[in-house]
Amino acid sequence: MNDKVKILIIDDDPDIVEAMKVVLESSHYEVSIAKNGEEGIKRTKLDRPNLIILDVMMESMDKGFDVARDLKKDKNYKDIPILMLTAIKDRTGLDFKNEAGDEAWLPVDDYLDKPLKPNELLEKVELLLKKT
Amino acid sequence: MKNIIFAEDLIERICWVIKLRWIAVVGVILVILSASRILKFSLPLFPLYIIAIALAGYNLIFFLLLTQFRRKGSFVIINRIANAQISLDLLSLAALIHFSGGIENPFIFYFIFHMIIASILLSCRASFLQATFTALLFCLIVTLEYFGILPHYCLKGFITYNQHDHLIYISGVSFVFISTLYIAVYMATSISARLRQRERILQETNELLNEKDRIKSEYVLRVSHDIKEHLSAIQGCLEPVAGGITGELNPKQLDLVQRAAGRTGKLMFFVKALLEITRIKLSKELKMDYFLFEGMLSEAIAYIDSKAKDKNISVNSTVEPTIDKIRGSKEYIQEAITNLLANSVKYTPRNGRINIKVSDKGNSILIEITDNGIGIPKDELPRIFEEFYRASNAREVERDGTGLGLSIAKQIVERHNGKIRVDSEEGKGSIFSIQLPK
């Protein structure tokens, strides 16, 4: 069981988390969950996941960004790929997709728009894991 | 702010008076010519022509002054210009009257026009002052001519004998004339004041409505955003089940879950479109930049390409080679064009064709999207860009459209100071045209 790929989901919406968990577990990933940003950072340190799925809007509108920045600053965790879930265009009118990979701006590795399609989620996860 | 609006308003009215004055110059010359040449009245032509030339001269000066003050002029300066013009007009008319018969000349009643113009241009108080100035000018001429201090130029040929020294006649005419002046000013200023007040109320109401509309849009934004979050969760939970990730379902279960997932998808599409249009409405400024037009267009075509291929619809585009970069929000313009293209694909039958022609119009570009689809019924054309409106034949082709695609396109184009229009014939096809400044 130890060689299973570990994925950490940091998201405050329990229903979306559950749906993602089902999808990811169907592809034999080991899934752990954090309900907010602080817990997410703690869990990252504890579990050392292979990939993090991070929601943008949690306690605050851009909590996800703060979490991503904190993790990428730390040399122990900066290599863990982060897939960010965002529907942020709805509220801010900004389209972050163009900025993906620009570390100075937003330190995440890829984006996925909500609502999530199971196949898209699995594809992106696989792609990011291959890169590392 | 209000003063700026009034200054613009006043400038517009002064321009109108300047135009009228050019007509007046021509009119004066024609009247002098016909009175002296055709009717053979004896008139002192030299001073009369001098006055006509002076009239043209100061009109030109006011025209030049106005073009100079148009941009930076304050309300006070422009108001002074308006007052000065009217006073000069009154002096010119008084001089014209003096050299052409004084009180005997029926053109004295043309002073009434000046009173009406003053009432439209100036404040109530200034208008009454101008009326008093006219009355004084008139009395001055009549009195001076009566006592022989000023020479009297009799309108021989028009009247049979001199009236300027006939006391009862001049008193009677003066009384009627002066009372007419004041009554005219009273009436014109009260109508004009009422109109100005109504204008102000309309403006305030308009501001209020805009504010209410903004509040409504914010409400829509918040509500649809919340709905979208719940929908995301519903969709997220339904799709693994519908896709068989959670295990195999029996055919009935699968059918119902797929129906639910399908409807959720449609609702999500609708909520997203609603969010989109509300966001555009609420955004104060769109982020504008220069971008390559043709590259953006190819991407837009790529979005609809697979759907067009499914229906074997050919999509051709021609872009005039002089069109390079244009200024605007690339994402939004692309969205507007994609919406139009998606509509064309949706409402064009199998084996149809869509042509995109982009031409250079100097300061702007014209994008024309032509299809040979179902077209739009003529009586529904004016409503086609309204939010949530769907043409009757479009509803037959597809039951669940949002009715927002075209209104989003319209909002985007208008935010770029462009124009969007449609020409269509039911059963033959449609042409959607967008004109965008470069």
XYZ file of C-alpha atoms in Angstrom:
570
model
C 0.000 0.000 0.000
C 2.949 2.269 0.632
C 3.766 2.753 -3.043
C 0.347 4.335 -3.709
C 0.486 7.870 -5.070
C -0.772 10.281 -2.421
C -2.980 13.215 -3.302
C -4.024 15.906 -0.850
C -7.246 17.789 -1.518
C -7.490 21.188 0.171
C -11.037 22.419 -0.270
C -13.773 23.600 2.090
C -16.695 22.207 0.089
C -17.309 18.707 1.512
C -19.489 17.602 -1.419
C -16.958 18.514 -4.064
C -14.218 16.915 -1.978
C -16.199 13.697 -1.699
C -16.881 13.600 -5.442
C -13.205 14.181 -6.227
C -12.169 11.579 -3.713
C -14.402 8.977 -5.361
C -12.999 9.792 -8.787
C -9.367 9.756 -7.646
C -9.760 6.591 -5.589
C -11.286 4.865 -8.592
C -7.893 5.380 -10.231
C -6.173 3.981 -7.142
C -4.765 7.172 -5.710
C -4.548 7.547 -1.971
C -6.522 10.628 -1.024
C -6.264 12.748 2.092
C -8.329 15.804 2.851
C -7.867 19.205 4.447
C -10.815 21.527 5.045
C -8.928 24.808 5.074
C -5.650 26.455 4.279
C -3.958 25.997 7.660
C -4.920 22.366 7.842
C -3.709 21.986 4.271
C -0.218 23.190 5.145
C -0.111 20.950 8.237
C -1.247 17.928 6.235
C 1.310 18.623 3.536
C 4.087 18.533 6.110
C 2.672 15.416 7.737
C 1.704 13.335 4.698
C 4.161 14.608 2.082
C 1.671 14.079 -0.745
C 2.806 13.559 -4.363
C 0.295 16.156 -5.561
C -1.952 18.787 -4.055
C -5.354 19.780 -5.364
C -6.044 23.225 -3.997
C -9.214 25.288 -4.067
C -8.802 29.058 -4.451
C -11.750 30.297 -2.468
C -11.851 29.030 1.080
C -11.761 31.126 4.221
C -11.051 34.140 2.102
C -11.376 34.834 -1.579
C -7.792 34.015 -2.420
C -6.739 31.797 0.485
C -5.638 29.166 -2.016
C -3.039 31.539 -3.452
C -1.552 32.185 -0.017
C -1.290 28.467 0.681
C 0.373 27.868 -2.704
C 2.844 30.700 -2.145
C 3.748 29.468 1.342
C 4.373 25.942 0.101
C 6.412 27.021 -2.908
C 8.586 29.181 -0.699
C 9.594 26.205 1.412
C 12.370 24.198 -0.269
C 11.053 20.975 1.246
C 7.717 21.287 -0.472
C 8.287 23.429 -3.515
C 8.553 20.400 -5.790
C 5.086 19.090 -4.964
C 2.905 19.936 -7.973
C -0.191 21.967 -7.206
C -3.358 21.768 -9.263
C -5.528 24.734 -8.495
C -9.298 24.634 -8.688
C -10.717 27.945 -9.640
C -13.982 29.483 -10.551
C -12.477 32.813 -9.628
C -13.164 34.390 -13.007
C -16.783 34.610 -11.871
C -16.080 37.041 -9.129
C -13.056 38.973 -10.206
C -13.332 38.881 -13.953
C -9.714 37.788 -14.127
C -8.576 34.891 -16.173
C -5.691 33.248 -14.397
C -5.130 30.549 -16.946
C -2.744 32.657 -18.965
C -0.528 33.054 -15.973
C -0.032 29.360 -15.219
C 3.591 28.521 -14.610
C 4.577 32.109 -13.943
C 6.003 31.593 -10.496
C 6.551 35.221 -9.699
C 2.850 35.752 -10.075
C 1.157 32.565 -8.998
C 3.131 29.583 -7.891
C 0.903 26.756 -9.105
C 1.509 24.163 -11.771
C -1.855 23.919 -13.451
C -5.458 25.002 -13.221
C -8.808 23.349 -13.479
C -12.037 25.219 -13.782
C -14.986 24.275 -11.664
C -17.184 22.346 -12.333
C -14.840 19.410 -12.669
C -15.229 16.700 -15.239
C -13.952 13.353 -13.856
C -11.904 12.635 -16.986
C -10.326 16.079 -17.064
C -9.396 15.800 -13.405
C -7.725 12.434 -13.921
C -5.916 13.610 -17.034
C -4.501 16.689 -15.340
C -3.450 14.725 -12.269
C -1.702 12.135 -14.397
C 0.032 14.792 -16.455
C 1.325 16.645 -13.411
C 2.551 13.465 -11.772
C 4.400 12.493 -14.940
C 6.242 15.798 -14.938
C 7.714 15.232 -11.501
C -20.821 68.536 -13.065
C -24.180 70.203 -13.576
C -22.518 73.391 -14.806
C -20.550 71.440 -17.369
C -23.734 69.901 -18.667
C -25.423 73.278 -18.814
C -22.381 74.836 -20.503
C -22.530 72.155 -23.220
C -26.227 72.740 -23.540
C -25.722 76.479 -23.827
C -22.961 76.096 -26.426
C -25.290 73.980 -28.513
C -27.979 76.664 -28.334
C -25.529 79.455 -29.168
C -24.403 77.476 -32.216
C -28.009 77.332 -33.281
C -28.345 81.122 -32.898
C -25.145 81.659 -34.911
C -26.649 79.580 -37.710
C -29.853 81.628 -37.515
C -27.834 84.837 -37.681
C -26.232 83.808 -40.994
C -29.761 83.401 -42.337
C -30.654 86.797 -40.852
C -27.722 88.467 -42.667
C -28.917 87.070 -45.983
C -32.519 88.011 -45.108
C -31.579 91.612 -44.263
C -29.699 92.036 -47.558
C -32.569 90.522 -49.542
C -35.140 92.756 -47.827
C -33.013 95.888 -48.434
C -32.543 94.891 -52.079
C -36.193 94.127 -52.738
C -37.440 97.214 -50.858
C -35.128 99.541 -52.750
C -34.993 97.894 -56.178
C -38.393 96.273 -56.599
C -40.675 98.290 -54.340
C -38.680 101.453 -54.982
C -38.783 102.632 -51.332
C -36.355 105.423 -50.643
C -33.863 104.027 -48.163
C -30.423 105.170 -46.937
C -28.683 102.131 -48.398
C -25.157 102.820 -47.172
C -25.810 102.614 -43.392
C -28.136 99.654 -43.893
C -25.477 97.625 -45.731
C -22.901 98.641 -43.115
C -25.162 97.204 -40.416
C -25.608 93.985 -42.409
C -21.812 93.700 -42.750
C -21.381 94.375 -39.023
C -23.915 91.651 -38.283
C -21.927 89.179 -40.390
C -18.663 90.399 -38.836
C -19.597 89.901 -35.216
C -21.255 86.600 -36.026
C -17.927 85.393 -37.361
C -16.155 86.647 -34.236
C -18.631 84.820 -31.974
C -18.221 81.693 -34.042
C -14.442 81.821 -33.594
C -14.736 82.661 -29.891
C -17.015 79.724 -29.353
C -14.722 77.251 -31.074
C -11.956 78.480 -28.794
C -13.965 78.291 -25.578
C -15.761 75.128 -26.503
C -13.263 72.882 -24.733
C -12.062 74.898 -21.813
C -14.685 77.612 -21.443
C -16.440 77.916 -18.124
C -20.161 78.384 -17.844
C -19.691 82.034 -16.811
C -17.710 82.953 -19.939
C -20.093 81.177 -22.267
C -23.045 82.806 -20.543
C -21.404 86.208 -21.068
C -20.936 85.420 -24.750
C -24.628 84.562 -24.992
C -25.659 87.827 -23.289
C -23.316 89.903 -25.436
C -24.677 88.346 -28.601
C -28.244 89.132 -27.756
C -27.429 92.733 -26.800
C -25.544 93.231 -30.083
C -28.465 91.714 -32.010
C -30.837 94.139 -30.352
C -28.567 97.096 -31.173
C -28.266 95.986 -34.812
C -31.984 95.559 -35.205
C -32.607 98.939 -33.534
C -30.140 100.577 -35.947
C -31.728 98.851 -38.931
C -35.163 100.021 -37.786
C -33.927 103.569 -37.264
C -32.534 103.805 -40.818
C -35.645 102.313 -42.335
C -38.547 104.313 -40.939
C -38.325 103.932 -37.179
C -41.735 103.404 -35.666
C -43.281 103.240 -39.139
C -41.396 100.048 -39.952
C -43.479 96.918 -39.174
C -40.210 94.982 -38.732
C -40.151 96.370 -35.174
C -42.085 93.262 -34.219
C -39.009 91.188 -35.120
C -37.764 92.184 -31.667
C -40.163 89.531 -30.396
C -37.978 86.824 -31.987
C -35.027 88.147 -30.059
C -37.020 87.975 -26.866
C -37.848 84.328 -27.540
C -34.222 83.510 -28.335
C -33.136 85.317 -25.141
C -35.619 83.277 -23.118
C -34.273 80.046 -24.535
C -30.624 81.027 -24.110
C -30.533 83.049 -20.925
C -31.850 82.973 -17.408
C -35.284 84.394 -16.640
C -33.805 87.525 -15.069
C -31.436 88.181 -17.982
C -34.312 87.728 -20.435
C -36.401 90.411 -18.682
C -33.362 92.683 -18.607
C -32.955 92.218 -22.364
C -36.663 93.054 -22.787
C -36.148 96.245 -20.783
C -33.074 97.075 -22.849
C -35.160 96.646 -26.012
C -37.951 98.804 -24.633
C -35.453 101.539 -23.724
C -33.763 101.371 -27.140
C -37.117 101.592 -28.838
C -38.290 104.533 -26.716
C -34.957 106.259 -27.274
C -35.210 106.062 -31.066
C -38.864 107.080 -31.089
C -38.279 110.008 -28.699
C -35.149 111.277 -30.417
C -36.837 111.070 -33.809
C -39.939 112.769 -32.377
C -37.942 115.728 -31.100
C -35.863 115.863 -34.278
C -32.598 115.109 -32.456
C -32.119 112.057 -34.679
C -33.089 112.359 -38.331
C -36.182 110.421 -39.362
C -35.900 108.271 -42.492
C -39.441 108.080 -43.758
C -40.487 104.834 -45.478
C -41.803 106.614 -48.517
C -43.697 104.257 -50.742
C -44.799 102.140 -47.805
C -46.748 104.710 -45.804
C -48.426 107.818 -47.166
C -47.337 110.301 -44.560
C -44.930 110.633 -41.606
C -46.029 108.984 -38.360
C -42.964 109.660 -36.201
C -44.278 112.973 -34.936
C -47.825 111.798 -34.369
C -47.923 111.547 -30.561
C -51.037 109.383 -30.152
C -49.830 106.977 -32.842
C -46.348 106.589 -31.359
C -47.740 106.210 -27.817
C -50.215 103.554 -28.940
C -47.663 101.566 -30.957
C -45.090 101.858 -28.145
C -47.568 100.587 -25.593
C -48.571 97.585 -27.715
C -44.963 96.916 -28.663
C -43.542 97.071 -25.138
C -46.354 95.029 -23.604
C -45.906 92.420 -26.343
C -42.195 92.237 -25.513
C -42.818 91.527 -21.845
C -45.651 89.101 -22.472
C -43.498 87.212 -24.993
C -40.610 87.001 -22.529
C -42.918 85.920 -19.726
C -44.444 83.147 -21.806
C -41.212 81.936 -23.353
C -39.284 81.934 -20.057
C -41.995 80.037 -18.226
C -42.138 77.383 -20.924
C -38.373 77.238 -21.063
C -38.070 77.009 -17.251
C -40.557 74.172 -17.196
C -38.644 72.360 -19.913
C -35.360 72.872 -18.099
C -36.844 71.537 -14.900
C -38.244 68.521 -16.702
C -34.862 67.940 -18.278
C -33.255 68.034 -14.846
C -35.806 65.615 -13.422
C -35.261 63.262 -16.356
C -31.554 63.391 -15.829
C -31.898 62.672 -12.127
C -34.321 59.848 -12.826
C -31.914 58.433 -15.348
C -29.086 58.477 -12.818
C -31.332 56.814 -10.273
C -32.339 54.115 -12.747
C -28.711 53.447 -13.616
C -27.932 53.064 -9.941
C -30.885 50.684 -9.461
C -29.765 48.715 -12.484
C -26.310 48.401 -10.997
C -27.756 47.172 -7.687
C -29.853 44.657 -9.596
C -26.816 43.450 -11.504
C -24.862 43.000 -8.289
C -27.729 41.028 -6.861
C -27.860 38.833 -9.956
C -24.110 38.341 -9.765
C -24.212 37.240 -6.138
C -27.206 34.957 -6.552
C -25.969 33.300 -9.724
C -22.559 32.844 -8.226
C -24.020 31.044 -5.236
C -26.221 28.930 -7.481
C -23.169 28.059 -9.513
C -21.288 26.833 -6.447
C -24.083 24.458 -5.526
C -24.407 23.370 -9.127
C -20.693 22.644 -9.243
C -21.082 20.323 -6.305
C -24.161 18.639 -7.789
C -22.388 18.157 -11.080
C -19.259 16.939 -9.348
C -21.276 14.280 -7.506
C -23.456 13.253 -10.439
C -20.795 12.831 -13.062
C -18.788 10.044 -11.431
C -22.054 8.144 -10.953
C -23.265 8.792 -14.518
C -19.816 7.898 -15.841
C -19.851 4.542 -14.038
C -16.893 5.383 -11.797
C -18.841 4.352 -8.700
C -19.871 1.024 -10.231
C -22.284 -0.149 -12.839
C -25.896 1.063 -12.714
C -28.886 -0.729 -14.096
C -30.197 0.832 -17.322
C -33.035 2.681 -15.603
C -30.792 4.157 -12.953
C -28.230 5.114 -15.571
C -30.861 6.793 -17.742
C -32.214 8.895 -14.889
C -28.802 9.857 -13.551
C -27.672 10.831 -17.050
C -30.787 12.935 -17.500
C -30.090 14.679 -14.203
C -26.442 15.242 -15.174
C -27.503 16.563 -18.594
C -29.952 19.037 -17.117
C -27.441 20.162 -14.534
C -25.010 20.798 -17.362
C -27.555 22.952 -19.183
C -28.370 24.880 -16.047
C -24.671 25.399 -15.428
C -24.254 26.739 -18.953
C -27.107 29.167 -18.383
C -25.798 30.340 -15.003
C -22.349 30.867 -16.512
C -23.802 32.977 -19.336
C -25.775 35.007 -16.816
C -22.649 35.555 -14.743
C -20.758 36.567 -17.839
C -23.207 39.222 -19.001
C -23.607 40.600 -15.482
C -19.860 40.810 -15.065
C -19.489 42.758 -18.292
C -22.259 45.129 -17.237
C -20.675 45.749 -13.858
C -17.101 46.141 -15.026
C -16.226 49.816 -15.155
C -13.507 49.412 -17.708
C -12.480 46.530 -19.875
C -8.765 45.855 -19.974
C -7.753 46.984 -23.454
C -4.602 46.120 -25.311
C -3.335 45.740 -28.875
C -3.639 42.216 -30.224
C -3.327 40.426 -33.564
C -6.810 40.212 -34.992
C -6.323 37.268 -37.309
C -4.793 35.042 -34.635
C -7.703 35.774 -32.316
C -10.182 34.966 -35.093
C -8.514 31.609 -35.852
C -8.804 30.653 -32.192
C -12.480 31.614 -32.195
C -13.061 29.466 -35.283
C -11.203 26.584 -33.625
C -13.701 26.645 -30.739
C -16.628 25.886 -33.033
C -14.749 23.789 -35.549
C -15.635 20.352 -34.221
C -19.330 21.191 -33.951
C -19.300 22.541 -37.504
C -17.583 19.375 -38.734
C -20.184 17.220 -36.978
C -22.829 18.859 -39.167
C -20.582 19.005 -42.231
C -20.813 22.804 -42.266
C -18.004 24.572 -44.116
C -16.445 27.544 -42.359
C -14.456 29.997 -44.506
C -12.826 33.193 -43.426
C -11.168 36.018 -45.319
C -9.361 38.825 -43.540
C -8.171 41.841 -45.483
C -4.339 41.770 -45.312
C -4.109 45.381 -44.100
C -5.725 44.365 -40.802
C -2.996 43.757 -38.279
C -3.368 44.630 -34.625
C -6.476 46.203 -33.179
C -7.057 47.635 -29.743
C -9.523 45.984 -27.400
C -10.053 43.224 -24.923
C -8.967 40.143 -26.839
C -10.807 37.680 -24.589
C -14.068 39.564 -24.764
C -13.967 40.231 -28.504
C -13.176 36.581 -29.014
C -16.135 35.669 -26.864
C -18.443 37.926 -28.899
C -17.284 36.404 -32.179
C -17.406 32.861 -30.803
C -20.971 33.442 -29.634
C -22.019 34.575 -33.113
C -20.216 31.654 -34.747
C -21.702 29.158 -32.296
C -25.158 30.522 -33.120
C -24.499 30.184 -36.835
C -23.432 26.554 -36.386
C -26.418 25.829 -34.163
C -29.003 27.264 -36.538
C -27.508 26.170 -39.860
C -28.673 22.782 -41.160
C -26.295 20.000 -42.162
C -24.035 20.675 -45.176
C -24.532 24.413 -44.772
C -21.844 27.055 -44.930
C -20.594 29.927 -42.805
C -18.508 32.758 -44.245
C -16.528 35.209 -42.176
C -15.394 38.327 -43.979
C -13.314 40.976 -42.245
C -12.722 44.234 -44.061
C -10.613 47.269 -43.270
C -12.634 50.468 -43.004
C -9.818 52.841 -42.123
C -10.422 53.658 -38.488
C -12.461 50.551 -37.898
C -12.874 46.974 -39.044
C -16.051 45.286 -40.205
C -16.617 41.639 -39.352
C -19.439 39.978 -41.268
C -20.582 36.482 -40.408
C -22.898 35.058 -43.041
C -24.690 31.729 -42.811
C -27.343 29.978 -44.840
C -29.230 28.789 -41.783
C -32.839 29.084 -40.653
C -32.702 32.892 -40.437
C -34.763 35.081 -38.123
C -38.425 36.060 -38.673
C -38.599 39.678 -39.776
C -40.866 40.864 -36.954
C -38.530 39.367 -34.359
C -35.351 41.010 -35.673
C -35.567 44.126 -33.454
C -35.715 41.980 -30.303
C -32.988 39.518 -31.144
C -30.274 41.212 -29.029
C -32.515 41.482 -25.965
C -31.539 39.449 -22.939
C -33.301 36.065 -22.744
C -35.071 36.644 -26.063
C -35.082 33.689 -28.420
C -36.572 33.735 -31.898
C -39.555 31.422 -32.331
C -37.870 29.279 -34.982
C -34.714 29.039 -32.852
C -36.797 27.582 -30.011
C -38.040 24.911 -32.407
C -34.499 23.910 -33.343
C -33.196 23.892 -29.794
C -35.414 23.927 -26.771
C -32.899 24.986 -24.161
C -30.887 27.967 -25.270
C -29.977 30.680 -22.825
C -31.097 33.613 -24.952
C -27.987 35.386 -23.696
C -25.356 34.721 -26.370
C -26.311 37.627 -28.610
C -26.852 40.060 -25.741
C -23.403 39.201 -24.393
C -21.968 39.889 -27.864
C -23.842 43.184 -28.025
C -22.634 44.277 -24.582
C -19.034 43.471 -25.499
C -19.193 45.274 -28.840
C -20.810 48.343 -27.304
C -18.228 48.449 -24.533
C -15.661 48.747 -27.330
C -17.636 51.640 -28.867
C -18.503 49.382 -31.760
C -21.752 48.495 -33.461
C -23.483 45.203 -33.986
C -26.325 44.533 -36.385
C -28.163 41.721 -38.063
C -29.723 41.242 -41.475
C -31.707 38.127 -41.943
C -34.323 36.425 -44.027
C -36.252 33.554 -42.565
C -35.351 30.290 -44.262
C -32.418 31.796 -46.142
C -29.857 32.793 -43.562
C -28.445 35.619 -41.494
C -25.618 38.131 -41.627
C -24.294 39.386 -38.318
C -21.982 42.384 -38.639
C -19.719 43.876 -36.024
C -17.980 47.176 -36.566
C -15.089 47.710 -34.180
C -12.792 50.719 -33.877
C -9.132 49.768 -34.435
